[in-house]
């Protein structure tokens, strides 16, 4: 992970200090490459919602328009004659995706959407066998992931109330302790077929120790998959070296590729080589040389890469923004992004602590950050639990033209994103938190 860099938030508490931090930020120019969402009054908003939907890279429009023009001018010939031929369009995402998640190029593919990909990967990697049939998920897993795991269990004739295990934090704690996950795996591992965790939990913002949990699960003979919806583009990843079996992520959160954008998958090399693995097949998972021959009665032959999990030809109009977004990650570099991200989030955590430490009346702080304080155990998001009047908090945020999100009953999630957010924005958010209106 990124190194510790000397940064003392306490030395930057004034608005001018925040501005000075922005002035010396080498990544600051990237902000101008993104659209600035506006409120109903036409004024720019304080956008801290990259964990939900990243801002639009300005280059996305031209990328989509190029495909519309090629479709308009070429029709079906665009498959091979478009400026970027559609037939192999997804290939252009391969190398940057591999760099982004720490994979070899043949281990990744841009395809489909996240929950669909989780199911397709579970078809291959959730293989219950005798007493080993449970799926372990983290507490407060994203609903879609929980539904995917439950329905996979049902498809195999099992009962989710018995066979979906949930790793929970200790009473009174919000984050899961790695040693508790390890202990649970030692206790239950023989009965667990699959561990399916979010790399960064969407609710608490906790970044799990992916290599340690993967290794602990492997010691028990479990298969391990990671949902990286909140991790891809947020934290550095080394999926190949960590030996992760499979992973999937969406591209519209930190990857800024637009609503419902084409998602991504990782399958470890040791599995992509095994073309005999059970899977659902479609023509886009077959060898591209023979794909169009469509011989009758011939059996599906998967390619020996993550592409084998593709079923359909990809939606080019929603793949085009993925390509331009990934170029921005290559230009900025995950290491530099992580270094800035650690500072931005540390800055936010510090200012919020100051703001929350002066309760208006009650003895306890009005709100509490439930995301781990350890920078190694979080990405850019902080989740703020409002003990008092969450509605008043929401009102104050709305009045301040802040766009973040609210998880009922009382959690606000905020994400300063290093590609386009500033220290000044973090300062402004904390300033609203400080205001007595909360
Ligand atoms: C955002 C998110 C999803 C959304 O799934 P889609 O299939 O893209 O609608 C699923 N899981 C997690 C963990 C998420 O954060």
CSV table of C-alpha atoms and ligand atoms in Angstrom, one decimal:
chain,number,residue,atom,x,y,z
A,1,UNK,CA,0.0,0.0,0.0
A,2,UNK,CA,1.0,3.6,-0.3
A,3,UNK,CA,3.7,4.9,2.2
A,4,UNK,CA,3.1,7.1,5.1
A,5,UNK,CA,3.7,10.7,4.1
A,6,UNK,CA,4.1,13.4,6.6
A,7,UNK,CA,0.8,15.3,6.8
A,8,UNK,CA,-0.5,17.0,9.8
A,9,UNK,CA,-4.1,18.1,9.3
A,10,UNK,CA,-3.9,20.2,12.5
A,11,UNK,CA,-1.5,22.5,10.7
A,12,UNK,CA,-4.2,23.3,8.0
A,13,UNK,CA,-7.4,24.2,9.8
A,14,UNK,CA,-8.2,27.5,8.1
A,15,UNK,CA,-9.8,27.9,4.7
A,16,UNK,CA,-6.7,29.6,3.4
A,17,UNK,CA,-4.7,26.5,4.5
A,18,UNK,CA,-7.0,24.2,2.5
A,19,UNK,CA,-6.6,26.5,-0.5
A,20,UNK,CA,-2.8,26.3,-0.1
A,21,UNK,CA,-3.0,22.5,-0.1
A,22,UNK,CA,-4.9,22.6,-3.3
A,23,UNK,CA,-2.4,25.0,-4.8
A,24,UNK,CA,0.4,22.6,-4.1
A,25,UNK,CA,-1.5,19.5,-5.2
A,26,UNK,CA,0.1,17.9,-8.3
A,27,UNK,CA,-3.2,16.1,-9.1
A,28,UNK,CA,-5.3,19.3,-9.0
A,29,UNK,CA,-5.3,19.7,-12.8
A,30,UNK,CA,-7.3,16.5,-13.2
A,31,UNK,CA,-10.3,18.2,-11.7
A,32,UNK,CA,-10.8,20.3,-14.8
A,33,UNK,CA,-11.1,17.1,-16.8
A,34,UNK,CA,-14.4,16.3,-15.1
A,35,UNK,CA,-17.8,17.9,-15.4
A,36,UNK,CA,-19.0,19.9,-12.4
A,37,UNK,CA,-22.6,18.8,-11.4
A,38,UNK,CA,-24.9,21.7,-10.6
A,39,UNK,CA,-27.9,22.0,-8.4
A,40,UNK,CA,-31.5,23.1,-9.4
A,41,UNK,CA,-30.4,26.7,-9.0
A,42,UNK,CA,-27.7,26.2,-11.6
A,43,UNK,CA,-24.9,26.7,-9.1
A,44,UNK,CA,-22.1,24.1,-8.7
A,45,UNK,CA,-22.7,21.7,-5.9
A,46,UNK,CA,-20.3,20.3,-3.3
A,47,UNK,CA,-20.0,16.8,-4.9
A,48,UNK,CA,-18.8,14.2,-2.5
A,49,UNK,CA,-20.6,11.3,-3.9
A,50,UNK,CA,-18.0,9.5,-6.0
A,51,UNK,CA,-18.7,6.3,-4.0
A,52,UNK,CA,-22.1,6.2,-5.6
A,53,UNK,CA,-21.7,7.8,-9.1
A,54,UNK,CA,-18.5,9.3,-10.2
A,55,UNK,CA,-18.5,12.6,-12.0
A,56,UNK,CA,-18.5,12.5,-15.8
A,57,UNK,CA,-15.1,12.8,-17.5
A,58,UNK,CA,-15.5,15.5,-20.1
A,59,UNK,CA,-13.9,13.2,-22.7
A,60,UNK,CA,-16.8,10.7,-22.3
A,61,UNK,CA,-19.0,12.7,-24.6
A,62,UNK,CA,-16.6,12.6,-27.6
A,63,UNK,CA,-16.0,8.9,-26.9
A,64,UNK,CA,-19.7,8.1,-27.1
A,65,UNK,CA,-20.3,10.4,-30.0
A,66,UNK,CA,-17.5,8.7,-32.0
A,67,UNK,CA,-19.4,5.4,-31.6
A,68,UNK,CA,-22.7,7.1,-32.6
A,69,UNK,CA,-21.0,8.5,-35.7
A,70,UNK,CA,-19.4,5.2,-36.6
A,71,UNK,CA,-22.8,3.5,-36.2
A,72,UNK,CA,-24.5,6.2,-38.3
A,73,UNK,CA,-21.9,6.1,-41.0
A,74,UNK,CA,-20.9,2.5,-41.1
A,75,UNK,CA,-23.8,0.4,-39.8
A,76,UNK,CA,-22.8,-3.2,-39.3
A,77,UNK,CA,-19.4,-2.5,-40.9
A,78,UNK,CA,-18.5,-0.7,-37.7
A,79,UNK,CA,-17.8,-4.1,-36.1
A,80,UNK,CA,-14.6,-4.1,-38.1
A,81,UNK,CA,-14.2,-0.6,-39.6
A,82,UNK,CA,-15.2,1.8,-36.8
A,83,UNK,CA,-12.3,3.9,-35.6
A,84,UNK,CA,-12.1,1.5,-32.7
A,85,UNK,CA,-13.6,-1.7,-34.2
A,86,UNK,CA,-16.4,-2.9,-32.0
A,87,UNK,CA,-15.5,-6.5,-32.4
A,88,UNK,CA,-12.4,-6.1,-30.2
A,89,UNK,CA,-13.4,-2.9,-28.4
A,90,UNK,CA,-13.2,-4.4,-25.0
A,91,UNK,CA,-9.6,-5.3,-25.6
A,92,UNK,CA,-8.7,-1.7,-25.2
A,93,UNK,CA,-9.8,-1.8,-21.6
A,94,UNK,CA,-7.7,-4.9,-20.8
A,95,UNK,CA,-4.3,-3.4,-20.0
A,96,UNK,CA,-5.5,-0.4,-18.0
A,97,UNK,CA,-7.9,-2.6,-16.1
A,98,UNK,CA,-5.1,-5.0,-15.3
A,99,UNK,CA,-2.9,-2.2,-14.0
A,100,UNK,CA,-5.8,-0.8,-12.0
A,101,UNK,CA,-6.5,-4.1,-10.1
A,102,UNK,CA,-3.0,-5.6,-10.1
A,103,UNK,CA,-3.7,-8.4,-12.5
A,104,UNK,CA,-2.2,-9.9,-15.6
A,105,UNK,CA,-4.0,-8.8,-18.8
A,106,UNK,CA,-5.6,-12.2,-19.5
A,107,UNK,CA,-7.0,-12.2,-16.0
A,108,UNK,CA,-9.4,-9.3,-16.5
A,109,UNK,CA,-12.3,-8.4,-18.8
A,110,UNK,CA,-14.6,-5.4,-19.1
A,111,UNK,CA,-18.1,-7.0,-19.4
A,112,UNK,CA,-21.7,-6.9,-18.4
A,113,UNK,CA,-22.7,-5.4,-15.0
A,114,UNK,CA,-21.7,-6.2,-11.5
A,115,UNK,CA,-24.4,-8.4,-10.1
A,116,UNK,CA,-24.7,-10.3,-13.3
A,117,UNK,CA,-20.9,-10.9,-13.2
A,118,UNK,CA,-21.1,-12.1,-9.6
A,119,UNK,CA,-23.6,-14.7,-10.6
A,120,UNK,CA,-21.7,-15.8,-13.7
A,121,UNK,CA,-18.6,-16.1,-11.5
A,122,UNK,CA,-20.5,-18.0,-8.8
A,123,UNK,CA,-21.7,-20.5,-11.4
A,124,UNK,CA,-18.0,-21.4,-11.8
A,125,UNK,CA,-16.7,-20.8,-8.3
A,126,UNK,CA,-19.5,-21.7,-6.0
A,127,UNK,CA,-19.3,-25.4,-6.2
A,128,UNK,CA,-20.7,-26.9,-3.0
A,129,UNK,CA,-19.6,-30.3,-2.2
A,130,UNK,CA,-21.0,-32.5,0.6
A,131,UNK,CA,-20.8,-30.6,3.9
A,132,UNK,CA,-18.8,-27.8,2.3
A,133,UNK,CA,-21.6,-25.7,1.0
A,134,UNK,CA,-21.9,-22.4,2.9
A,135,UNK,CA,-21.2,-18.9,1.6
A,136,UNK,CA,-19.6,-16.4,4.0
A,137,UNK,CA,-20.3,-12.8,3.5
A,138,UNK,CA,-19.4,-9.7,5.5
A,139,UNK,CA,-21.9,-8.0,7.8
A,140,UNK,CA,-23.9,-5.3,6.0
A,141,UNK,CA,-23.0,-6.7,2.6
A,142,UNK,CA,-24.6,-4.7,-0.2
A,143,UNK,CA,-28.1,-6.0,-0.7
A,144,UNK,CA,-27.5,-7.1,-4.3
A,145,UNK,CA,-24.6,-9.2,-3.2
A,146,UNK,CA,-26.6,-10.8,-0.4
A,147,UNK,CA,-29.4,-11.5,-2.8
A,148,UNK,CA,-27.0,-13.0,-5.3
A,149,UNK,CA,-25.5,-15.3,-2.6
A,150,UNK,CA,-29.0,-16.3,-1.2
A,151,UNK,CA,-30.3,-17.1,-4.7
A,152,UNK,CA,-27.2,-19.1,-5.6
A,153,UNK,CA,-27.8,-21.1,-2.5
A,154,UNK,CA,-31.4,-21.6,-3.5
A,155,UNK,CA,-30.4,-22.7,-7.0
A,156,UNK,CA,-28.4,-25.5,-5.4
A,157,UNK,CA,-31.4,-26.5,-3.2
A,158,UNK,CA,-30.1,-25.0,0.0
A,159,UNK,CA,-31.6,-22.7,2.6
A,160,UNK,CA,-30.0,-19.3,3.0
A,161,UNK,CA,-31.1,-19.0,6.6
A,162,UNK,CA,-28.8,-22.0,7.3
A,163,UNK,CA,-26.1,-21.7,4.7
A,164,UNK,CA,-25.5,-18.0,4.4
A,165,UNK,CA,-23.0,-17.1,7.1
A,166,UNK,CA,-22.4,-13.5,8.1
A,167,UNK,CA,-19.1,-12.3,9.6
A,168,UNK,CA,-20.2,-9.8,12.2
A,169,UNK,CA,-18.3,-7.2,14.1
A,170,UNK,CA,-18.0,-7.4,17.9
A,171,UNK,CA,-20.9,-5.9,19.9
A,172,UNK,CA,-20.5,-2.1,20.0
A,173,UNK,CA,-18.0,-2.1,17.1
A,174,UNK,CA,-18.7,-1.2,13.5
A,175,UNK,CA,-15.6,-2.6,11.8
A,176,UNK,CA,-14.8,-6.3,11.4
A,177,UNK,CA,-11.5,-7.4,13.0
A,178,UNK,CA,-9.4,-9.5,10.6
A,179,UNK,CA,-8.4,-11.8,13.5
A,180,UNK,CA,-12.1,-12.5,14.1
A,181,UNK,CA,-12.6,-13.3,10.4
A,182,UNK,CA,-9.7,-15.7,10.6
A,183,UNK,CA,-11.0,-17.3,13.8
A,184,UNK,CA,-14.4,-17.8,12.1
A,185,UNK,CA,-12.8,-19.4,9.1
A,186,UNK,CA,-10.9,-21.7,11.3
A,187,UNK,CA,-14.0,-22.7,13.1
A,188,UNK,CA,-16.4,-23.0,10.1
A,189,UNK,CA,-14.0,-23.3,7.2
A,190,UNK,CA,-14.7,-26.9,6.4
A,191,UNK,CA,-18.3,-26.1,5.8
A,192,UNK,CA,-17.6,-23.0,3.7
A,193,UNK,CA,-17.5,-23.4,0.0
A,194,UNK,CA,-17.2,-19.7,-0.9
A,195,UNK,CA,-16.1,-16.5,0.8
A,196,UNK,CA,-17.6,-13.5,-0.9
A,197,UNK,CA,-16.7,-10.1,0.7
A,198,UNK,CA,-16.8,-6.5,-0.4
A,199,UNK,CA,-13.2,-5.3,-0.6
A,200,UNK,CA,-14.4,-2.0,0.9
A,201,UNK,CA,-17.7,-2.3,2.7
A,202,UNK,CA,-20.2,0.0,1.1
A,203,UNK,CA,-21.8,1.0,4.4
A,204,UNK,CA,-18.9,1.4,6.9
A,205,UNK,CA,-16.2,2.2,4.3
A,206,UNK,CA,-14.0,-0.4,5.9
A,207,UNK,CA,-11.2,-1.7,3.6
A,208,UNK,CA,-10.6,-5.3,4.5
A,209,UNK,CA,-7.2,-6.9,4.6
A,210,UNK,CA,-7.8,-8.7,1.3
A,211,UNK,CA,-4.5,-10.7,1.2
A,212,UNK,CA,-4.8,-11.9,4.8
A,213,UNK,CA,-8.5,-12.9,4.5
A,214,UNK,CA,-7.8,-14.6,1.2
A,215,UNK,CA,-4.9,-16.5,2.6
A,216,UNK,CA,-6.9,-17.5,5.7
A,217,UNK,CA,-9.8,-18.8,3.6
A,218,UNK,CA,-7.5,-20.7,1.3
A,219,UNK,CA,-5.9,-22.4,4.3
A,220,UNK,CA,-9.4,-23.8,4.9
A,221,UNK,CA,-9.9,-24.9,1.3
A,222,UNK,CA,-12.5,-22.2,0.5
A,223,UNK,CA,-12.8,-20.3,-2.7
A,224,UNK,CA,-12.5,-16.5,-2.3
A,225,UNK,CA,-14.2,-13.9,-4.4
A,226,UNK,CA,-14.2,-10.1,-3.8
A,227,UNK,CA,-16.7,-7.5,-4.8
A,228,UNK,CA,-14.6,-4.5,-5.5
A,229,UNK,CA,-17.4,-2.1,-6.3
A,230,UNK,CA,-16.0,0.3,-3.7
A,231,UNK,CA,-12.4,-0.6,-4.0
A,232,UNK,CA,-11.6,-0.4,-7.7
A,233,UNK,CA,-10.2,3.0,-8.4
A,234,UNK,CA,-10.3,3.8,-4.7
A,235,UNK,CA,-7.5,1.7,-3.2
A,236,UNK,CA,-4.4,0.0,-4.7
A,237,UNK,CA,-5.1,-3.7,-5.5
A,238,UNK,CA,-2.8,-6.6,-6.3
A,239,UNK,CA,-5.3,-9.3,-7.1
A,240,UNK,CA,-2.9,-11.6,-8.9
A,241,UNK,CA,-0.2,-11.6,-6.2
A,242,UNK,CA,-2.8,-11.9,-3.5
A,243,UNK,CA,-4.0,-15.1,-5.1
A,244,UNK,CA,-7.7,-14.0,-5.2
A,245,UNK,CA,-9.8,-16.5,-7.0
A,246,UNK,CA,-12.1,-14.1,-8.7
A,247,UNK,CA,-13.4,-10.5,-8.3
A,248,UNK,CA,-16.0,-8.3,-9.9
A,249,UNK,CA,-16.6,-4.5,-9.8
A,250,UNK,CA,-18.8,-1.9,-11.3
A,251,UNK,CA,-17.4,1.1,-13.2
A,252,UNK,CA,-19.8,3.9,-12.3
A,253,UNK,CA,-18.5,4.6,-8.8
A,254,UNK,CA,-14.9,5.4,-8.4
A,255,UNK,CA,-14.3,4.5,-12.1
A,256,UNK,CA,-16.4,7.4,-13.3
A,257,UNK,CA,-17.7,5.6,-16.4
A,258,UNK,CA,-21.4,6.6,-16.2
A,259,UNK,CA,-24.6,5.1,-14.9
A,260,UNK,CA,-24.8,1.4,-15.5
A,261,UNK,CA,-21.4,1.4,-17.3
A,262,UNK,CA,-19.9,-1.9,-18.3
A,263,UNK,CA,-18.4,-3.6,-15.3
A,264,UNK,CA,-15.3,-5.6,-14.8
A,265,UNK,CA,-14.2,-9.1,-13.7
A,266,UNK,CA,-11.0,-10.8,-12.6
A,267,UNK,CA,-10.3,-14.5,-12.7
A,268,UNK,CA,-7.0,-15.7,-11.5
A,269,UNK,CA,-4.6,-17.2,-14.0
A,270,UNK,CA,-4.7,-20.6,-12.4
A,271,UNK,CA,-8.4,-20.8,-13.2
A,272,UNK,CA,-8.4,-19.1,-16.6
A,273,UNK,CA,-6.1,-21.8,-17.9
A,274,UNK,CA,-8.6,-24.4,-17.0
A,275,UNK,CA,-11.0,-24.4,-19.8
A,276,UNK,CA,-12.8,-27.4,-18.4
A,277,UNK,CA,-14.3,-25.3,-15.5
A,278,UNK,CA,-18.1,-25.3,-15.4
A,279,UNK,CA,-19.6,-22.1,-16.6
A,280,UNK,CA,-22.3,-20.5,-18.6
A,281,UNK,CA,-21.2,-20.0,-22.2
A,282,UNK,CA,-22.0,-17.5,-24.9
A,283,UNK,CA,-20.4,-16.7,-28.2
A,284,UNK,CA,-18.3,-13.8,-26.8
A,285,UNK,CA,-16.6,-16.3,-24.5
A,286,UNK,CA,-15.5,-18.4,-27.4
A,287,UNK,CA,-12.3,-18.0,-29.4
A,288,UNK,CA,-12.7,-14.8,-31.5
A,289,UNK,CA,-11.1,-16.5,-34.5
A,290,UNK,CA,-14.0,-19.0,-34.8
A,291,UNK,CA,-16.8,-17.1,-33.1
A,292,UNK,CA,-18.5,-16.2,-36.4
A,293,UNK,CA,-18.3,-19.6,-38.0
A,294,UNK,CA,-21.1,-20.9,-35.8
A,295,UNK,CA,-20.8,-24.5,-36.8
A,296,UNK,CA,-23.9,-26.4,-36.0
A,297,UNK,CA,-23.6,-29.0,-33.3
A,298,UNK,CA,-20.2,-27.9,-32.2
A,299,UNK,CA,-19.5,-27.5,-28.5
A,300,UNK,CA,-18.6,-24.3,-26.7
A,301,UNK,CA,-14.9,-23.8,-26.4
A,302,UNK,CA,-14.0,-21.1,-24.0
A,303,UNK,CA,-10.9,-19.0,-24.5
A,304,UNK,CA,-8.2,-19.4,-21.9
A,305,UNK,CA,-8.6,-15.9,-20.4
A,306,UNK,CA,-11.2,-14.0,-18.3
A,307,UNK,CA,-12.9,-13.3,-21.7
A,308,UNK,CA,-14.4,-16.8,-21.4
A,309,UNK,CA,-16.9,-15.5,-18.9
A,310,UNK,CA,-18.4,-13.0,-21.4
A,311,UNK,CA,-21.6,-14.1,-22.9
A,312,UNK,CA,-22.8,-11.3,-25.2
A,313,UNK,CA,-21.2,-8.7,-27.5
A,314,UNK,CA,-20.7,-5.7,-25.2
A,315,UNK,CA,-22.8,-2.5,-25.3
A,316,UNK,CA,-20.3,-0.2,-27.0
A,317,UNK,CA,-22.1,3.0,-26.0
A,318,UNK,CA,-21.5,2.2,-22.4
A,319,UNK,CA,-18.1,0.8,-22.9
A,320,UNK,CA,-16.7,3.9,-24.5
A,321,UNK,CA,-16.7,6.0,-21.3
A,322,UNK,CA,-14.9,3.1,-19.5
A,323,UNK,CA,-12.1,3.4,-21.9
A,324,UNK,CA,-11.6,7.2,-21.4
A,325,UNK,CA,-12.0,6.9,-17.7
A,326,UNK,CA,-9.3,4.2,-17.4
A,327,UNK,CA,-7.0,6.5,-19.4
A,328,UNK,CA,-7.4,9.1,-16.6
A,329,UNK,CA,-6.4,6.5,-14.0
A,330,UNK,CA,-3.3,5.6,-16.1
A,331,UNK,CA,-2.4,9.3,-16.3
A,332,UNK,CA,-2.8,10.0,-12.6
A,333,UNK,CA,-1.5,6.7,-11.4
A,334,UNK,CA,-3.0,4.7,-8.5
A,335,UNK,CA,0.0,5.4,-6.2
A,336,UNK,CA,-0.3,9.1,-6.5
A,337,UNK,CA,-4.1,8.9,-6.2
A,338,UNK,CA,-3.9,6.9,-3.1
A,339,UNK,CA,-1.3,9.2,-1.5
A,340,UNK,CA,-3.6,12.2,-2.1
A,341,UNK,CA,-6.6,10.2,-1.0
A,342,UNK,CA,-5.1,9.4,2.3
A,343,UNK,CA,-4.4,13.0,3.0
A,344,UNK,CA,-7.9,14.2,1.9
A,345,UNK,CA,-9.6,11.6,4.0
A,346,UNK,CA,-7.3,12.2,7.0
A,347,UNK,CA,-8.1,15.9,6.6
A,348,UNK,CA,-11.8,15.2,6.5
A,349,UNK,CA,-11.6,12.9,9.5
A,350,UNK,CA,-9.6,15.4,11.5
A,351,UNK,CA,-11.9,18.4,10.7
A,352,UNK,CA,-15.0,16.2,11.5
A,353,UNK,CA,-13.6,15.1,14.8
A,354,UNK,CA,-13.1,18.8,15.7
A,355,UNK,CA,-16.6,19.6,14.5
A,356,UNK,CA,-18.2,16.7,16.4
A,357,UNK,CA,-16.2,17.1,19.5
A,358,UNK,CA,-18.1,20.2,20.5
A,359,UNK,CA,-21.6,18.9,21.2
A,360,UNK,CA,-24.3,21.5,21.4
A,361,UNK,CA,-25.9,20.0,24.5
A,362,UNK,CA,-25.5,16.2,24.9
A,363,UNK,CA,-22.6,14.6,26.6
A,364,UNK,CA,-21.6,12.5,23.7
A,365,UNK,CA,-20.6,13.8,20.3
A,366,UNK,CA,-23.5,14.6,17.9
A,367,UNK,CA,-22.0,12.3,15.3
A,368,UNK,CA,-19.4,9.6,15.0
A,369,UNK,CA,-17.3,8.4,12.1
A,370,UNK,CA,-17.8,4.6,11.9
A,371,UNK,CA,-15.2,4.1,9.2
A,372,UNK,CA,-11.9,2.8,10.7
A,373,UNK,CA,-9.5,5.5,11.8
A,374,UNK,CA,-6.5,3.4,10.5
A,375,UNK,CA,-5.8,4.7,7.0
A,376,UNK,CA,-4.8,1.2,5.9
A,377,UNK,CA,-8.3,0.1,6.8
A,378,UNK,CA,-10.3,2.6,4.7
A,379,UNK,CA,-10.4,4.1,1.2
A,380,UNK,CA,-11.6,7.7,0.7
A,381,UNK,CA,-15.1,7.3,2.1
A,382,UNK,CA,-16.1,8.2,5.6
A,383,UNK,CA,-19.4,7.0,7.0
A,384,UNK,CA,-20.8,9.4,9.6
A,385,UNK,CA,-23.4,8.1,12.0
A,386,UNK,CA,-25.6,10.9,13.3
A,387,UNK,CA,-26.6,10.3,16.9
A,388,UNK,CA,-28.9,13.3,17.0
A,389,UNK,CA,-31.4,14.6,14.4
A,390,UNK,CA,-30.2,12.9,11.2
A,391,UNK,CA,-32.9,14.9,9.5
A,392,UNK,CA,-31.4,18.2,10.6
A,393,UNK,CA,-28.1,17.0,9.4
A,394,UNK,CA,-29.6,16.2,6.0
A,395,UNK,CA,-31.3,19.6,5.9
A,396,UNK,CA,-28.0,21.3,6.7
A,397,UNK,CA,-26.2,19.4,3.9
A,398,UNK,CA,-29.0,20.2,1.5
A,399,UNK,CA,-28.8,23.9,2.4
A,400,UNK,CA,-25.1,23.7,1.9
A,401,UNK,CA,-25.6,22.3,-1.6
A,402,UNK,CA,-23.7,19.1,-0.6
A,403,UNK,CA,-24.3,16.0,-2.7
A,404,UNK,CA,-23.4,12.9,-0.6
A,405,UNK,CA,-25.7,10.1,0.4
A,406,UNK,CA,-27.8,9.0,3.3
A,407,UNK,CA,-28.4,5.5,4.4
A,408,UNK,CA,-31.4,5.3,6.7
A,409,UNK,CA,-31.8,5.5,9.6
A,410,UNK,CA,-28.8,7.7,10.3
A,411,UNK,CA,-25.6,7.2,8.2
A,412,UNK,CA,-24.2,9.8,5.8
A,413,UNK,CA,-21.6,8.6,3.4
A,414,UNK,CA,-19.1,11.1,2.1
A,415,UNK,CA,-16.2,10.5,-0.3
A,416,UNK,CA,-13.6,13.0,-1.2
A,417,UNK,CA,-12.3,11.6,-4.4
A,418,UNK,CA,-8.6,12.4,-5.2
A,419,UNK,CA,-9.2,12.7,-9.0
A,420,UNK,CA,-11.6,15.6,-8.7
A,421,UNK,CA,-12.2,16.7,-5.1
A,422,UNK,CA,-10.3,19.4,-3.3
A,423,UNK,CA,-9.1,20.2,0.2
A,424,UNK,CA,-11.3,23.3,0.1
A,425,UNK,CA,-14.3,21.1,-0.6
A,426,UNK,CA,-13.4,18.9,2.4
A,427,UNK,CA,-13.0,22.0,4.5
A,428,UNK,CA,-16.4,23.3,3.4
A,429,UNK,CA,-18.1,20.1,4.2
A,430,UNK,CA,-16.6,20.0,7.7
A,431,UNK,CA,-17.6,23.7,8.1
A,432,UNK,CA,-21.2,22.7,7.6
A,433,UNK,CA,-20.8,19.9,10.1
A,434,UNK,CA,-19.5,22.4,12.6
A,435,UNK,CA,-22.5,24.7,12.2
A,436,UNK,CA,-24.9,24.5,15.1
A,437,UNK,CA,-27.7,23.6,12.7
A,438,UNK,CA,-26.8,20.0,13.0
B,1,LIG,C1,-22.9,-0.6,-6.2
B,1,LIG,C2,-22.8,-2.0,-5.8
B,1,LIG,C3,-23.6,-3.0,-6.4
B,1,LIG,C4,-24.5,-2.6,-7.6
B,1,LIG,O1,-24.7,-3.7,-8.4
B,1,LIG,P1,-25.1,-3.4,-9.9
B,1,LIG,O2,-25.2,-4.8,-10.4
B,1,LIG,O3,-24.1,-2.6,-10.6
B,1,LIG,O4,-26.4,-2.7,-10.0
B,1,LIG,C5,-23.4,-4.3,-6.0
B,1,LIG,N1,-22.6,-4.6,-5.0
B,1,LIG,C6,-21.9,-3.7,-4.3
B,1,LIG,C7,-21.0,-4.1,-3.2
B,1,LIG,C8,-22.0,-2.3,-4.7
B,1,LIG,O5,-21.3,-1.4,-4.0
